[in-house]
Amino acid sequence: TQLNFGRFHPGSAVGTISMAAVTAGTRTIGGDVFLVGGGNPASAEFLISGYTGSTVNVGVPTTAVELTHATNSAHKLEIASFTASETAPVLNTSGEATIYVGGVLNILASDAGLSKGLYSGTYPVTFQYP
């Protein structure tokens, strides 16, 4: 599952949307932003597989990641920080573990030229056996 902050409308000042790194991927807002229904908000979900009982180190970005508007590359948003549900999961008896990744999206004020539409980008998530 991809990390998706869902639909929102910016207010007259800056705001944030936080997506929890949990199964349900609950959203909370800060500052001047309004959540709108739809858009399939969700935390990212990763299934790790390997040897039963192994610990896997999970790494998420420690710096901000830029998102770009689908049709107007001059318009950008930023994921300021990322969180993982676990940073060292132990693989279960089936040799699997599921982790969730969430983050905090910075929202510009509505008068900052923010275009409505789809924004996308990539970020690295690493999985390493110690």
Short mmCIF file of C-alpha atoms in Angstrom, two decimals:
data_model
loop_
_atom_site.label_atom_id
_atom_site.label_comp_id
_atom_site.label_asym_id
_atom_site.label_seq_id
_atom_site.Cartn_x
_atom_site.Cartn_y
_atom_site.Cartn_z
CA THR A 1 0.00 0.00 0.00
CA GLN A 2 1.29 3.45 -0.87
CA LEU A 3 1.55 6.30 1.62
CA ASN A 4 -1.44 8.51 0.81
CA PHE A 5 -2.42 11.62 2.76
CA GLY A 6 -5.84 11.76 1.08
CA ARG A 7 -7.75 14.80 0.01
CA PHE A 8 -7.52 18.15 1.76
CA HIS A 9 -8.01 21.86 1.28
CA PRO A 10 -5.38 24.36 2.45
CA GLY A 11 -6.41 27.26 4.65
CA SER A 12 -5.08 30.80 4.72
CA ALA A 13 -2.03 29.78 6.79
CA VAL A 14 0.33 26.80 6.75
CA GLY A 15 -0.74 23.44 8.16
CA THR A 16 0.19 19.78 8.40
CA ILE A 17 -1.40 16.38 7.89
CA SER A 18 0.04 13.55 9.97
CA MET A 19 -0.50 9.96 8.86
CA ALA A 20 0.03 7.44 11.65
CA ALA A 21 2.25 4.42 10.97
CA VAL A 22 -0.49 1.92 11.88
CA THR A 23 -2.82 -0.46 10.03
CA ALA A 24 -5.70 2.01 9.83
CA GLY A 25 -3.44 4.93 8.91
CA THR A 26 -5.38 7.54 10.85
CA ARG A 27 -4.90 11.21 9.85
CA THR A 28 -4.67 14.22 12.10
CA ILE A 29 -4.28 17.84 11.13
CA GLY A 30 -2.34 20.75 12.55
CA GLY A 31 -2.54 24.40 11.65
CA ASP A 32 -4.85 25.67 8.93
CA VAL A 33 -5.83 22.71 6.74
CA PHE A 34 -9.17 21.00 6.17
CA LEU A 35 -9.63 17.29 5.44
CA VAL A 36 -11.93 16.39 2.55
CA GLY A 37 -13.51 12.96 2.08
CA GLY A 38 -12.08 10.51 -0.43
CA GLY A 39 -8.61 10.12 -1.81
CA ASN A 40 -8.02 6.77 -0.03
CA PRO A 41 -5.77 8.00 2.81
CA ALA A 42 -3.50 5.24 4.12
CA SER A 43 -0.17 4.57 5.70
CA ALA A 44 2.30 2.67 3.51
CA GLU A 45 2.38 -1.08 4.13
CA PHE A 46 5.37 -3.35 3.54
CA LEU A 47 5.52 -7.15 3.93
CA ILE A 48 8.99 -8.37 4.87
CA SER A 49 9.88 -12.02 4.38
CA GLY A 50 12.95 -14.04 5.34
CA TYR A 51 14.12 -16.52 7.93
CA THR A 52 11.86 -17.23 10.92
CA GLY A 53 13.00 -15.46 14.08
CA SER A 54 15.32 -13.07 12.25
CA THR A 55 15.39 -9.41 13.20
CA VAL A 56 15.28 -6.95 10.31
CA ASN A 57 16.41 -3.32 10.67
CA VAL A 58 14.00 -0.89 9.00
CA GLY A 59 15.13 2.54 7.86
CA VAL A 60 13.01 5.48 6.71
CA PRO A 61 14.21 8.87 5.45
CA THR A 62 15.62 11.24 8.05
CA THR A 63 15.27 14.30 5.80
CA ALA A 64 12.31 15.86 4.02
CA VAL A 65 11.10 14.49 0.68
CA GLU A 66 9.59 16.67 -2.02
CA LEU A 67 6.35 15.85 -3.84
CA THR A 68 5.61 17.33 -7.26
CA HIS A 69 2.24 18.17 -8.84
CA ALA A 70 1.29 15.75 -11.64
CA THR A 71 0.81 18.41 -14.34
CA ASN A 72 2.60 21.50 -12.96
CA SER A 73 6.09 20.66 -11.72
CA ALA A 74 6.50 24.16 -10.28
CA HIS A 75 4.01 23.24 -7.53
CA LYS A 76 5.49 21.24 -4.68
CA LEU A 77 4.61 19.81 -1.27
CA GLU A 78 6.93 18.27 1.30
CA ILE A 79 6.83 15.24 3.56
CA ALA A 80 8.78 16.71 6.47
CA SER A 81 9.32 13.50 8.43
CA PHE A 82 8.63 9.76 8.35
CA THR A 83 7.85 7.16 11.00
CA ALA A 84 7.83 3.36 10.92
CA SER A 85 5.59 1.15 13.04
CA GLU A 86 8.66 -0.90 13.97
CA THR A 87 12.36 -0.33 13.38
CA ALA A 88 13.52 -3.86 14.25
CA PRO A 89 10.69 -6.38 13.70
CA VAL A 90 11.28 -10.07 14.34
CA LEU A 91 10.01 -12.33 11.54
CA ASN A 92 7.20 -14.62 12.73
CA THR A 93 6.95 -18.42 12.38
CA SER A 94 6.02 -17.93 8.71
CA GLY A 95 9.15 -15.79 8.23
CA GLU A 96 7.15 -12.58 7.78
CA ALA A 97 6.53 -9.20 9.36
CA THR A 98 4.38 -6.29 8.26
CA ILE A 99 5.44 -2.74 8.92
CA TYR A 100 3.64 0.53 8.29
CA VAL A 101 5.16 3.86 7.33
CA GLY A 102 3.53 7.21 8.05
CA GLY A 103 4.67 10.78 7.97
CA VAL A 104 3.94 14.48 8.28
CA LEU A 105 2.97 16.42 5.15
CA ASN A 106 3.59 20.18 5.18
CA ILE A 107 0.72 22.12 3.58
CA LEU A 108 1.29 25.60 2.18
CA ALA A 109 -1.26 28.37 2.64
CA SER A 110 -3.94 28.55 -0.08
CA ASP A 111 -2.51 31.84 -1.35
CA ALA A 112 0.93 30.29 -1.92
CA GLY A 113 -0.06 28.99 -5.37
CA LEU A 114 -0.84 25.43 -4.34
CA SER A 115 -2.59 23.66 -7.23
CA LYS A 116 -5.27 21.09 -6.59
CA GLY A 117 -4.59 17.67 -8.01
CA LEU A 118 -2.27 14.73 -7.56
CA TYR A 119 1.19 15.14 -6.02
CA SER A 120 3.68 12.30 -6.07
CA GLY A 121 7.26 11.45 -5.20
CA THR A 122 9.47 8.62 -4.01
CA TYR A 123 11.30 7.90 -0.78
CA PRO A 124 13.63 5.08 0.27
CA VAL A 125 12.70 2.48 2.85
CA THR A 126 15.46 0.03 3.68
CA PHE A 127 15.32 -3.47 5.18
CA GLN A 128 18.54 -5.02 6.43
CA TYR A 129 19.45 -8.18 8.29
CA PRO A 130 21.87 -7.19 11.07
#
